[in-house]
mmCIF file of C-alpha atoms in Angstrom:
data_model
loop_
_atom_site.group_PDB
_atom_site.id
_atom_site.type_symbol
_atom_site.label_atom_id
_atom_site.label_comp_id
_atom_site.label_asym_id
_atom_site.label_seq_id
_atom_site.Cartn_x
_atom_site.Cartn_y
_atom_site.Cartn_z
ATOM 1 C CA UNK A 82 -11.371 -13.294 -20.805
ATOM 2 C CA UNK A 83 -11.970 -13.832 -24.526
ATOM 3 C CA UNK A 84 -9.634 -12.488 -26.955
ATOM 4 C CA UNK A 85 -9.496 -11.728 -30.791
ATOM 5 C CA UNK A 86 -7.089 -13.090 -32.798
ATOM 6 C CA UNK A 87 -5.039 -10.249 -33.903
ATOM 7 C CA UNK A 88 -4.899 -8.665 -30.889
ATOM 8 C CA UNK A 89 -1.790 -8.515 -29.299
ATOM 9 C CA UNK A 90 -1.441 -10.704 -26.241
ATOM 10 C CA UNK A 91 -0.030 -10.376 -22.691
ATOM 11 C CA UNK A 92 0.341 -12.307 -19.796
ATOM 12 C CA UNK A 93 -1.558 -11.024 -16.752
ATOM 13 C CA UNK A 94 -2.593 -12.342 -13.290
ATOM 14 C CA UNK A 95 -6.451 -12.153 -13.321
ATOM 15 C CA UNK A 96 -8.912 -12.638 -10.530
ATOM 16 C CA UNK A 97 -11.519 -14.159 -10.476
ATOM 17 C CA UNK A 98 -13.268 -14.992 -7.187
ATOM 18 C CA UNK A 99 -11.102 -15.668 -3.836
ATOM 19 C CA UNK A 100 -7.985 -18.072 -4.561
ATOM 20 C CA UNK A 101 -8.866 -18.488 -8.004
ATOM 21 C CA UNK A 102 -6.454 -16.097 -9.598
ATOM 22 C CA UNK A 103 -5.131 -16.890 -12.839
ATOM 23 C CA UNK A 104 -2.181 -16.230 -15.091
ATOM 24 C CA UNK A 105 -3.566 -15.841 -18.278
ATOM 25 C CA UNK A 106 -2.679 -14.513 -22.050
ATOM 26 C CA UNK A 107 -5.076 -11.296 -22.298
ATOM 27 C CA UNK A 108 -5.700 -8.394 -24.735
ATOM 28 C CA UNK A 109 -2.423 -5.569 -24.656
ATOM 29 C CA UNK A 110 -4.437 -2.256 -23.716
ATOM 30 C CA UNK A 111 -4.561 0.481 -25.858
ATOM 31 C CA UNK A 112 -4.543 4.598 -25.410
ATOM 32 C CA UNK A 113 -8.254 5.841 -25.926
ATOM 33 C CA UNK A 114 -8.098 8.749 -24.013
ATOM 34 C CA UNK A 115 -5.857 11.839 -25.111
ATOM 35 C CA UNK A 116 -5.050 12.230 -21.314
ATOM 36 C CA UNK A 117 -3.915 8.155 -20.862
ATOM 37 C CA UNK A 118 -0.394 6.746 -20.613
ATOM 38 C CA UNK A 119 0.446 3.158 -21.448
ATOM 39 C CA UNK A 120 3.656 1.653 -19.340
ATOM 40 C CA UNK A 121 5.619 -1.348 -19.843
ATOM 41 C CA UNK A 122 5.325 -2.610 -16.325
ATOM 42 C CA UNK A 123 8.839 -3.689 -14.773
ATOM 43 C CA UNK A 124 8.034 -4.143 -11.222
ATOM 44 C CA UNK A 125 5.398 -4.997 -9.209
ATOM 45 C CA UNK A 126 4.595 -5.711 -5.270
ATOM 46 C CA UNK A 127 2.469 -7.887 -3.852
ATOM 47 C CA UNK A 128 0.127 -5.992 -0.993
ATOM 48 C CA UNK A 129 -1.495 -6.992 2.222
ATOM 49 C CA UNK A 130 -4.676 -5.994 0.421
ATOM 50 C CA UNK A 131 -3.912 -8.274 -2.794
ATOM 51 C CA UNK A 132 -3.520 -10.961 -0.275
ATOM 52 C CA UNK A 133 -7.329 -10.084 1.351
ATOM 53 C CA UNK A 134 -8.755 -10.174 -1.898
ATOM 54 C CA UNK A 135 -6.886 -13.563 -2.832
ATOM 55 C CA UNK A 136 -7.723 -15.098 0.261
ATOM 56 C CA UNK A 137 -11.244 -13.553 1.334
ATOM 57 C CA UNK A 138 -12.024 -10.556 -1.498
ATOM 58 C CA UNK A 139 -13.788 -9.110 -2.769
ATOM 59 C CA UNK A 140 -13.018 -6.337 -1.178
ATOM 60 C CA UNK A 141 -12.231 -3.184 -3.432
ATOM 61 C CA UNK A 142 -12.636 -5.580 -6.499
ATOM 62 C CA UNK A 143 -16.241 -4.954 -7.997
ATOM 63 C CA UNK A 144 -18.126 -7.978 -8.541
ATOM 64 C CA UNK A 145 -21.666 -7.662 -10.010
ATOM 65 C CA UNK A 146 -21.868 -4.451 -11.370
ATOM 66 C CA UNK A 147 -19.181 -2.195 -12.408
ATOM 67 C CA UNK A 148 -16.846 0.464 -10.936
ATOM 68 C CA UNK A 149 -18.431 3.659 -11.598
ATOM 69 C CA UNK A 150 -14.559 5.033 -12.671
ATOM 70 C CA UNK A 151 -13.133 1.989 -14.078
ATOM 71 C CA UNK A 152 -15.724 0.688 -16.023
ATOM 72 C CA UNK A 153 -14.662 -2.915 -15.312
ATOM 73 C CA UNK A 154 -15.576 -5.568 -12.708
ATOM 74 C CA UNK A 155 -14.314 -9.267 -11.901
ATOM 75 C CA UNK A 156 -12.780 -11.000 -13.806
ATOM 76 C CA UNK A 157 -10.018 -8.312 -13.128
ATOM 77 C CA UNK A 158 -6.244 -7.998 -13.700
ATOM 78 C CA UNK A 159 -4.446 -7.219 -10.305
ATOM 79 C CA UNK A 160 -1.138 -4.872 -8.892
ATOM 80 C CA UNK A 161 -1.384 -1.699 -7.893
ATOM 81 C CA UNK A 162 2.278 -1.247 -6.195
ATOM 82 C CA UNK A 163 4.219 -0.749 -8.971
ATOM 83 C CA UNK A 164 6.765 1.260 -11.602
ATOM 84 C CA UNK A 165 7.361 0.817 -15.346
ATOM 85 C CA UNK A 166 8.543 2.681 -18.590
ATOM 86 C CA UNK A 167 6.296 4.947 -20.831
ATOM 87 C CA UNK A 168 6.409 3.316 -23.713
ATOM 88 C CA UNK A 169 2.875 5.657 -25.409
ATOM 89 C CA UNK A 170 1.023 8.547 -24.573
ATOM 90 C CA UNK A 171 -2.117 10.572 -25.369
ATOM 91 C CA UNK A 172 -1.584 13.904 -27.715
ATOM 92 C CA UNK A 173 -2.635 15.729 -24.475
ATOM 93 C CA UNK A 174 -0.756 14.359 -21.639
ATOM 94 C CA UNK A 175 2.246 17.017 -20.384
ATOM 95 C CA UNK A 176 3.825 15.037 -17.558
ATOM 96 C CA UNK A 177 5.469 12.138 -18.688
ATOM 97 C CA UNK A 178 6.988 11.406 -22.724
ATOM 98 C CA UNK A 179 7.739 7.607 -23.779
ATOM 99 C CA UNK A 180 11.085 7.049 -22.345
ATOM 100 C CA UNK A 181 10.466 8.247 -19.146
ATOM 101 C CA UNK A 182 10.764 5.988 -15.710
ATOM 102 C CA UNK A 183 7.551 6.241 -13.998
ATOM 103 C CA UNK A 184 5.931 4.938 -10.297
ATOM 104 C CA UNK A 185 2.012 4.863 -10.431
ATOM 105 C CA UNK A 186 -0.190 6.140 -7.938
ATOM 106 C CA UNK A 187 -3.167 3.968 -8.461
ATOM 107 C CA UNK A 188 -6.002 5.704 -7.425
ATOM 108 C CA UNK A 189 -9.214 6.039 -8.939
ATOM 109 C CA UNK A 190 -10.900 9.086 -8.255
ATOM 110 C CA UNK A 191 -13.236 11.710 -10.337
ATOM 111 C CA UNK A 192 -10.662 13.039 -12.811
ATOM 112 C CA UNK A 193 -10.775 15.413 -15.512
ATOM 113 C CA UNK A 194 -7.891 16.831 -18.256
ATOM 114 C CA UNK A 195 -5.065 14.811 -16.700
ATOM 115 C CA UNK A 196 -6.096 16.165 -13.104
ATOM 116 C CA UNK A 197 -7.396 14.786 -10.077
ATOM 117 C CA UNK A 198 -11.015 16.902 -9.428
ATOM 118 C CA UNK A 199 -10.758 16.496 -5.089
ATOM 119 C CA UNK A 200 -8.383 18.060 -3.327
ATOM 120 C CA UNK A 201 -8.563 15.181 -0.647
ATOM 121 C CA UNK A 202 -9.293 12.889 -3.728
ATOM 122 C CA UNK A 203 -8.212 9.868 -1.504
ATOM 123 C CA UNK A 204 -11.614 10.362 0.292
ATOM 124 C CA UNK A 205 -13.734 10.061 -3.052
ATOM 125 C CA UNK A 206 -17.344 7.987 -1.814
ATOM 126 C CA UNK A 207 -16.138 6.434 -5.548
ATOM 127 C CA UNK A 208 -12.472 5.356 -4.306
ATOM 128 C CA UNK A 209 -11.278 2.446 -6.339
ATOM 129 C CA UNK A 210 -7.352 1.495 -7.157
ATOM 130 C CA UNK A 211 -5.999 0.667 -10.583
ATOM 131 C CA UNK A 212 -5.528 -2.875 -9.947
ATOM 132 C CA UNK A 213 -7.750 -3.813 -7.667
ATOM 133 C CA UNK A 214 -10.884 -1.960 -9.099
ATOM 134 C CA UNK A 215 -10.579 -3.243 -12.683
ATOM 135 C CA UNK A 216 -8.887 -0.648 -15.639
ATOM 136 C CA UNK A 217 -6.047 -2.972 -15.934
ATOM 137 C CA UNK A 218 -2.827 -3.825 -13.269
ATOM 138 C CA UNK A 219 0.636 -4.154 -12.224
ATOM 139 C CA UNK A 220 0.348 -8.021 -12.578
ATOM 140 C CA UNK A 221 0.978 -7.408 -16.228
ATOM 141 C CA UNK A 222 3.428 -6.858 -18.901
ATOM 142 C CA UNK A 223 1.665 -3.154 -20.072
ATOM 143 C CA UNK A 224 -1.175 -0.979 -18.592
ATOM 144 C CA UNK A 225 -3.254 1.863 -19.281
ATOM 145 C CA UNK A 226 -4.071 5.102 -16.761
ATOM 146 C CA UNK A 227 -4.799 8.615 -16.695
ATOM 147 C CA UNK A 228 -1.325 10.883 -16.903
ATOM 148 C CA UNK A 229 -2.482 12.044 -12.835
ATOM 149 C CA UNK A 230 -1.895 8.561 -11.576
ATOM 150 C CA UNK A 231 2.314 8.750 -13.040
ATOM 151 C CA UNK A 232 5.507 10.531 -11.119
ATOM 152 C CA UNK A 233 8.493 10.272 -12.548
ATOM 153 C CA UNK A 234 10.882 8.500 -11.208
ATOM 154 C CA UNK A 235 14.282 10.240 -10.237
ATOM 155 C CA UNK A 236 17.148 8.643 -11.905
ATOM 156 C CA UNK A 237 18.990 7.462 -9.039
ATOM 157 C CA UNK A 238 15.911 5.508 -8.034
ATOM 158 C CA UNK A 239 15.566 1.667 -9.410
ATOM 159 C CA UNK A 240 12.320 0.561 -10.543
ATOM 160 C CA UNK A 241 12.125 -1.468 -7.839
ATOM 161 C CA UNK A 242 12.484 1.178 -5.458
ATOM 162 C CA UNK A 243 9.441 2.511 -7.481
ATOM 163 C CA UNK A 244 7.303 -0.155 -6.834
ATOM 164 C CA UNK A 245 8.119 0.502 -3.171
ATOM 165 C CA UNK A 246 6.980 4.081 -3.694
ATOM 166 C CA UNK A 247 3.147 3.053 -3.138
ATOM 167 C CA UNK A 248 2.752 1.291 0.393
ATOM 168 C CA UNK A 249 6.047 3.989 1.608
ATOM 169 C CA UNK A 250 3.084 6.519 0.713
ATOM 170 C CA UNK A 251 0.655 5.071 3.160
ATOM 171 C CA UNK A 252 3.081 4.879 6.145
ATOM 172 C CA UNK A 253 4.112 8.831 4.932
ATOM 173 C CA UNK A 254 0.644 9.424 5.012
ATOM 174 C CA UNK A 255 -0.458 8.205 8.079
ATOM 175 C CA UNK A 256 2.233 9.694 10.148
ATOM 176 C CA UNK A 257 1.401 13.010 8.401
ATOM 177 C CA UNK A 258 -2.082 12.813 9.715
ATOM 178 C CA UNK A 259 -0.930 11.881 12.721
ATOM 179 C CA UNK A 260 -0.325 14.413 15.673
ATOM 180 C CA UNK A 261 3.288 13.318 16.176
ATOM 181 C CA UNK A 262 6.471 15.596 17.031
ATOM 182 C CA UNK A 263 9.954 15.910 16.348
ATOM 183 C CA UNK A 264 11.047 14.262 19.560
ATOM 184 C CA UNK A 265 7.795 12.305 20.200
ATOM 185 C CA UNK A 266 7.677 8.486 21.157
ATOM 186 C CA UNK A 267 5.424 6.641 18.872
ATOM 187 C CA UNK A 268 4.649 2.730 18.640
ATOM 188 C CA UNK A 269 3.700 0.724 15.441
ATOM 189 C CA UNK A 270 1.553 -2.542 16.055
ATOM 190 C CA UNK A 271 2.831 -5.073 13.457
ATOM 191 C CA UNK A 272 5.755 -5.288 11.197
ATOM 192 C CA UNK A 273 5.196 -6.356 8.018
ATOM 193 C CA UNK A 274 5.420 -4.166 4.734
ATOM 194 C CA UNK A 275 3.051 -1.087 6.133
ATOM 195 C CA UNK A 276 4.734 -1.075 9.637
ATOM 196 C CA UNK A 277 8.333 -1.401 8.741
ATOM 197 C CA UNK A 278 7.641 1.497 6.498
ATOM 198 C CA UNK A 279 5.437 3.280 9.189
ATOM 199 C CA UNK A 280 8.878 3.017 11.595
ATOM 200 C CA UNK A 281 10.702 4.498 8.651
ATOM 201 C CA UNK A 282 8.181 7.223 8.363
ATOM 202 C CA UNK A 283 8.496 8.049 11.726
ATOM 203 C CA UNK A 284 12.138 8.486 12.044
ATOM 204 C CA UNK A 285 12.160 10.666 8.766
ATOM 205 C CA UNK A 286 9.330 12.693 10.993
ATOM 206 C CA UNK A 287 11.866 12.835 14.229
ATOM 207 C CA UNK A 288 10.313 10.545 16.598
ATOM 208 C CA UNK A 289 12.553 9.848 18.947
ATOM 209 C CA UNK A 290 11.751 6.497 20.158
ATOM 210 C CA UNK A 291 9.955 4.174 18.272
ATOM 211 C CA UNK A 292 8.575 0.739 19.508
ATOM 212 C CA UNK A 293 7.100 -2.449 17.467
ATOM 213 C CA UNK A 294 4.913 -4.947 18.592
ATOM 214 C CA UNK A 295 5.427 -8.152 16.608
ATOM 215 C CA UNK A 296 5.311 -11.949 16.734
ATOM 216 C CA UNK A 297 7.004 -13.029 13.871
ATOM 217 C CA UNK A 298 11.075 -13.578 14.008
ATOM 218 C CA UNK A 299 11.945 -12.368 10.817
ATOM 219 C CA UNK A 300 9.780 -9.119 10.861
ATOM 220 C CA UNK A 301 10.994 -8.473 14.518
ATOM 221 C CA UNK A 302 14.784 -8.465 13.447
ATOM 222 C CA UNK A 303 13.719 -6.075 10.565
ATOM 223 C CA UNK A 304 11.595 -3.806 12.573
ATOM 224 C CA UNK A 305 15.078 -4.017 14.782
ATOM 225 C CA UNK A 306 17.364 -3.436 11.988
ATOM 226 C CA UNK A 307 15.540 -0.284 11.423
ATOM 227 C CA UNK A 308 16.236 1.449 14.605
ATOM 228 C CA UNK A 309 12.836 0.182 16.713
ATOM 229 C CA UNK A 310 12.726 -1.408 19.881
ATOM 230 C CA UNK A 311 10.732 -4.539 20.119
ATOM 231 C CA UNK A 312 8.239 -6.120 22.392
ATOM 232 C CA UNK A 313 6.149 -9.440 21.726
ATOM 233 C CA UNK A 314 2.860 -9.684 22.926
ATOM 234 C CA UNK A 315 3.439 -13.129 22.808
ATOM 235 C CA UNK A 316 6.333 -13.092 25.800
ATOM 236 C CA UNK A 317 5.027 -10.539 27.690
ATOM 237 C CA UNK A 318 2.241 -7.948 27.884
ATOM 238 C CA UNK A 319 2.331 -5.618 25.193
ATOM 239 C CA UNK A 320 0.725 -2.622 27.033
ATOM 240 C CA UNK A 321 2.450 -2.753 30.436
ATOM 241 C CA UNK A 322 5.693 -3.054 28.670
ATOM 242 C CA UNK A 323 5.120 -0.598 26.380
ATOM 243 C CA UNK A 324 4.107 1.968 29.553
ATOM 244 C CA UNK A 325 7.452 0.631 31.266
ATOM 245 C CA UNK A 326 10.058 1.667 28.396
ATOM 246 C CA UNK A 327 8.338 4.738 27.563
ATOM 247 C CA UNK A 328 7.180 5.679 31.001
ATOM 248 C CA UNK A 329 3.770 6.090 31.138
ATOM 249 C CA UNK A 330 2.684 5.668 27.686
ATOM 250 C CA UNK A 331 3.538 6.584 24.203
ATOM 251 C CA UNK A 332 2.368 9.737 22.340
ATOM 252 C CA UNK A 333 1.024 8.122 19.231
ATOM 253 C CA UNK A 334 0.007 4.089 18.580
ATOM 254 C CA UNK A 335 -0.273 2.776 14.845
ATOM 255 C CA UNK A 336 -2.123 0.008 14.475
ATOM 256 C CA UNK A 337 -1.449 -1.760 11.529
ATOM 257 C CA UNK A 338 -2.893 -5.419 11.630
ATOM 258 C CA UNK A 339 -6.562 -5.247 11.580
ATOM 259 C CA UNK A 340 -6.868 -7.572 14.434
ATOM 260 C CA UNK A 341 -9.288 -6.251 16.894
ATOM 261 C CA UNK A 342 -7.526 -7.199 20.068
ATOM 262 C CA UNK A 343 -4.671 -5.391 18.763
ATOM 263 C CA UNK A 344 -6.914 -2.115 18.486
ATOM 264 C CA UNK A 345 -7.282 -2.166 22.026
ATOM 265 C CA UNK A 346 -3.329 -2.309 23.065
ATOM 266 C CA UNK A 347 -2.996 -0.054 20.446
ATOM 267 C CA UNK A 348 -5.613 2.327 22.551
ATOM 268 C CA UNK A 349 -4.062 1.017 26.039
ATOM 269 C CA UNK A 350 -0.433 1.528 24.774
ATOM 270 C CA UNK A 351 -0.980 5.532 24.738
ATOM 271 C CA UNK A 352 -0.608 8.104 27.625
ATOM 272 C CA UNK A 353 -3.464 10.123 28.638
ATOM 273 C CA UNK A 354 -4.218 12.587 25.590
ATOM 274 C CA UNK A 355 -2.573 10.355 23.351
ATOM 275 C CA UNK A 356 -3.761 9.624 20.086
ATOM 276 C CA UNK A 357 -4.172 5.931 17.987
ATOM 277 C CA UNK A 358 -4.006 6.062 14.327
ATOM 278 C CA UNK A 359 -5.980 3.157 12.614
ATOM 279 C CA UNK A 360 -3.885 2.231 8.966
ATOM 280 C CA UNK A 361 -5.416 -1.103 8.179
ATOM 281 C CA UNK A 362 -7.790 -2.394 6.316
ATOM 282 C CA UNK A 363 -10.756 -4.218 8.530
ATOM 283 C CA UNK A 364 -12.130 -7.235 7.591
ATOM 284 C CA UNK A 365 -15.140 -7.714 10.602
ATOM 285 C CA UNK A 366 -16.069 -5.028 13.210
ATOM 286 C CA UNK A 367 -13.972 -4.745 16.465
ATOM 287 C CA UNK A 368 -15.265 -2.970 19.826
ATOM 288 C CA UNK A 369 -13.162 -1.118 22.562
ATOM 289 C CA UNK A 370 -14.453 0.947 25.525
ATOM 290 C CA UNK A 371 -15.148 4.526 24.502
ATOM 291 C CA UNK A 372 -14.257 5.332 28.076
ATOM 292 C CA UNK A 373 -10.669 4.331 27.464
ATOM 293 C CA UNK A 374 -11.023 7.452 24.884
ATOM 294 C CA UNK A 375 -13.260 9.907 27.064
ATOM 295 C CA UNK A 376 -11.253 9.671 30.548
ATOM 296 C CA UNK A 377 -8.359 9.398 29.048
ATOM 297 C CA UNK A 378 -8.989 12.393 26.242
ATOM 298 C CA UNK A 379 -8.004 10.093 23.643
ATOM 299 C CA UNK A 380 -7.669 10.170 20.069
ATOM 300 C CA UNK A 381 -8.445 7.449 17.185
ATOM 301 C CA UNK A 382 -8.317 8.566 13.817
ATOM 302 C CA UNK A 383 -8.438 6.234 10.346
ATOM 303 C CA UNK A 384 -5.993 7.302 7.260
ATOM 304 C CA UNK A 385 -7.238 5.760 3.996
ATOM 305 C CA UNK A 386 -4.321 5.318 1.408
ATOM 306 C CA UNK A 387 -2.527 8.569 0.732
ATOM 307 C CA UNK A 388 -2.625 12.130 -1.357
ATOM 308 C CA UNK A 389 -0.298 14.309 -2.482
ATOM 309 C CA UNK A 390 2.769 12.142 -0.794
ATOM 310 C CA UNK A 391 4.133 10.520 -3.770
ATOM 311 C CA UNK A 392 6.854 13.559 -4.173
ATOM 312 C CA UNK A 393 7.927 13.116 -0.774
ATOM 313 C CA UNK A 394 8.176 9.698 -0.645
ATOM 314 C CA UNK A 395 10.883 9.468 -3.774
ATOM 315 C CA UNK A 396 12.446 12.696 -1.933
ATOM 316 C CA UNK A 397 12.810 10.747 1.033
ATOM 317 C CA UNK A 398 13.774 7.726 -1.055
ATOM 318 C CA UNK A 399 16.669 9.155 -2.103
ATOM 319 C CA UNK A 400 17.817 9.980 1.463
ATOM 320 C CA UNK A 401 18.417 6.587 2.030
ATOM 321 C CA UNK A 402 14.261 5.701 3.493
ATOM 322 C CA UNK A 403 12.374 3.031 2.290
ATOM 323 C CA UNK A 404 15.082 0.929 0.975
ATOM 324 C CA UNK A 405 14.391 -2.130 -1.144
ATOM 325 C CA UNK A 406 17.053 -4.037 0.371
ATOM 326 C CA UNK A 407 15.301 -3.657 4.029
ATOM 327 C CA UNK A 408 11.710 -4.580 2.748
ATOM 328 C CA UNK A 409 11.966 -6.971 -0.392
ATOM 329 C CA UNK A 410 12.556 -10.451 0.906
ATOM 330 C CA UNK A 411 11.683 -11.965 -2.846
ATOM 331 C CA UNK A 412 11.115 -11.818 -6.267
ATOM 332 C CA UNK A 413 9.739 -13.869 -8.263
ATOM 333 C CA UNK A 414 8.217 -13.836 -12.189
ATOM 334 C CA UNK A 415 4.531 -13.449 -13.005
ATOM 335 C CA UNK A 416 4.306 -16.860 -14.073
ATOM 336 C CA UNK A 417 5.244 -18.356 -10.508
ATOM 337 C CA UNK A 418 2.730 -15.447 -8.699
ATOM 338 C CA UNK A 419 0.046 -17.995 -7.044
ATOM 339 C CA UNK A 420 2.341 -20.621 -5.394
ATOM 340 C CA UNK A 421 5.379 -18.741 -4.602
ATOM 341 C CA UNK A 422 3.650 -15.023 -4.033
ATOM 342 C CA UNK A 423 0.520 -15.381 -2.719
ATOM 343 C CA UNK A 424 0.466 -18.605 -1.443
ATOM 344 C CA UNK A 425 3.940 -18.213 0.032
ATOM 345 C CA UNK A 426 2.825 -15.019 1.805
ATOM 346 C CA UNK A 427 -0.324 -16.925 3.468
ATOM 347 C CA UNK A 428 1.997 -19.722 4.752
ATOM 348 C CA UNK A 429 5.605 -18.257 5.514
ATOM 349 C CA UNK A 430 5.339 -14.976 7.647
ATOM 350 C CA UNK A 431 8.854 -14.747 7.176
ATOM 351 C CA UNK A 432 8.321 -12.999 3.764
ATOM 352 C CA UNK A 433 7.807 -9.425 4.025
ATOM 353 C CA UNK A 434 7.778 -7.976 0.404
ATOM 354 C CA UNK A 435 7.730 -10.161 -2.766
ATOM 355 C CA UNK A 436 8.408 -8.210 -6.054
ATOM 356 C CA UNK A 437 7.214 -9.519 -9.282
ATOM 357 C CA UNK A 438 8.145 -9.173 -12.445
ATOM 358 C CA UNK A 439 6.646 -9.786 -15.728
#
């Protein structure tokens, strides 16, 4: 990324093709849009979909032509789970004034005057995230968006709980969408950030029993620490157990790995009329029997992201959900982000959430 002289620098974490992301001195952004804030970024997470794109991407990052909302494509600055300070504004935006604490919803979606154009703007054909999709990132020191991608944050809320506010949103998300019950039984398939949050989710929504299948010891005693029971797959057989506890099947499966035999115990793991809810992100196809839906009147659904959850989520925040202390398991500066983020998270599934901060 070249630079002119007298423009003030940052560091930022830019990527540029699959594990070649770099830590770099870049241009600050500035406010060209009467609509845009600029936030001093104070932390960031690092996401399962980060970790794609550093270890297989691109994914959402555009490479070869640009995105049609941000304008940009690789090399791009990363971080879309994040929360920071207003430090500028346009002479238009109403939401937020410098000073205020802020978490980010990252999406990029048609926008207009400060305003999101969809009402189910999370299914734009032209989805992109702030981050991930070029227009700058949380892997930064400052950063540039439209005044409809910042909440405030409520005062009794640490930035770091902000950062958390993002991938909480998902999990809220799905189990909106999701046909669940006060009083159902519900099981999430896998444990990291997503599922631990998916669990919390769920018990916010009044599910009364919630399982999670996981492999990993450290993820296991969280998912245990917050209220689930746990089976591994890797002891015994997910689905039989799974029918066992919850005798006969579970209302609603989450599947949040993107591991096709996991799709299928997800499917299997359900009573008749049950319903599976697909969160992940998919990097190949996977195939299950569509008779395992139509004999069994199944449901699958897919949730992409979230909309119009980030409220809730910092409501439900301060109720004591979504803790930082039950999901962050590091933090580290931007300077140390290849070897002891993402390379840590590739090698040591005992990390769940690694903040950084610039």
């Amino acid at each position: 990324m070249s630079q002119s002289t007298n423009q003030q620098q940052m560091q930022a974490a830019v990527w540029y093709a699959a594990k070649d992301l770099r830590v770099e001195h870049v241009p600050v952004p500035t406010i060209n849009d009467p609509h845009a804030v600029k936030v001093k970024v104070a932390a960031c997470g690092i996401c399962g979909s980060d970790l794609h794109e550093y270890a297989a991407g691109p994914i959402f990052i555009p490479v070869g032509k640009p995105h049609p909302i941000s304008g940009e494509q690789a090399p791009i600055i990363m971080g879309h789970e994040f929360a920071g300070e207003v430090v500028e504004v346009g002479e238009k935006v109403t939401r937020v004034k410098v000073g205020d604490r802020v978490a980010i919803e990252p999406i990029l979606s048609p926008n207009k005057d400060g305003a999101y154009q969809m009402e189910r703007y999370n299914l734009t054909p032209l989805l992109g995230f702030h981050g991930l999709s070029g227009g700058g990132g949380g892997f930064s020191e400052f950063t540039v968006m439209g005044e409809h991608m910042v909440h405030k944050l409520p005062d009794d809320l640490s930035f770091e709980q902000g950062a958390l506010v993002e991938p909480a949103a998902v999990a809220l998300h799905a189990v909106r969408q999701s046909s669940l019950k006060a009083g159902d039984s519900a099981v999430v398939f896998g444990a990291g950030p997503i599922g631990l949050m998916t669990i919390e989710a769920l018990k916010a929504a009044g599910a009364a029993q919630i399982y999670a299948v996981e492999v990993a010891a450290s993820r296991k005693a969280k998912a245990e620490a917050l209220g689930a029971i746990v089976v591994d797959p890797q002891q015994e057989d997910a689905v039989e157990k799974l029918h066992a506890l919850s005798g006969g099947g579970v209302d609603v499966a989450f599947e949040v790995t993107g591991i096709p035999a996991v799709l299928n115990q997800a499917l299997h793991s359900t009573h008749e009329g049950g319903e599976v809810v697909v969160v992940s992100i998919w990097e190949g196809e996977a195939s299950f029997h569509p008779n395992d839906l139509v004999i069994k009147e199944r449901t699958m659904k897919g949730i992409i992201a979230y909309r119009h959850v980030y409220p809730a989520v910092m409501a439900l925040m301060q109720r004591g959900y979504f803790r930082a202390e039950d999901m962050v398991t590091q933090r580290i500066p931007l300077a140390d982000i290849v070897e002891e983020g993402f390379e840590a998270l590739l090698s040591d599934k005992a990390q769940v959430k690694i903040i950084v901060t610039p």
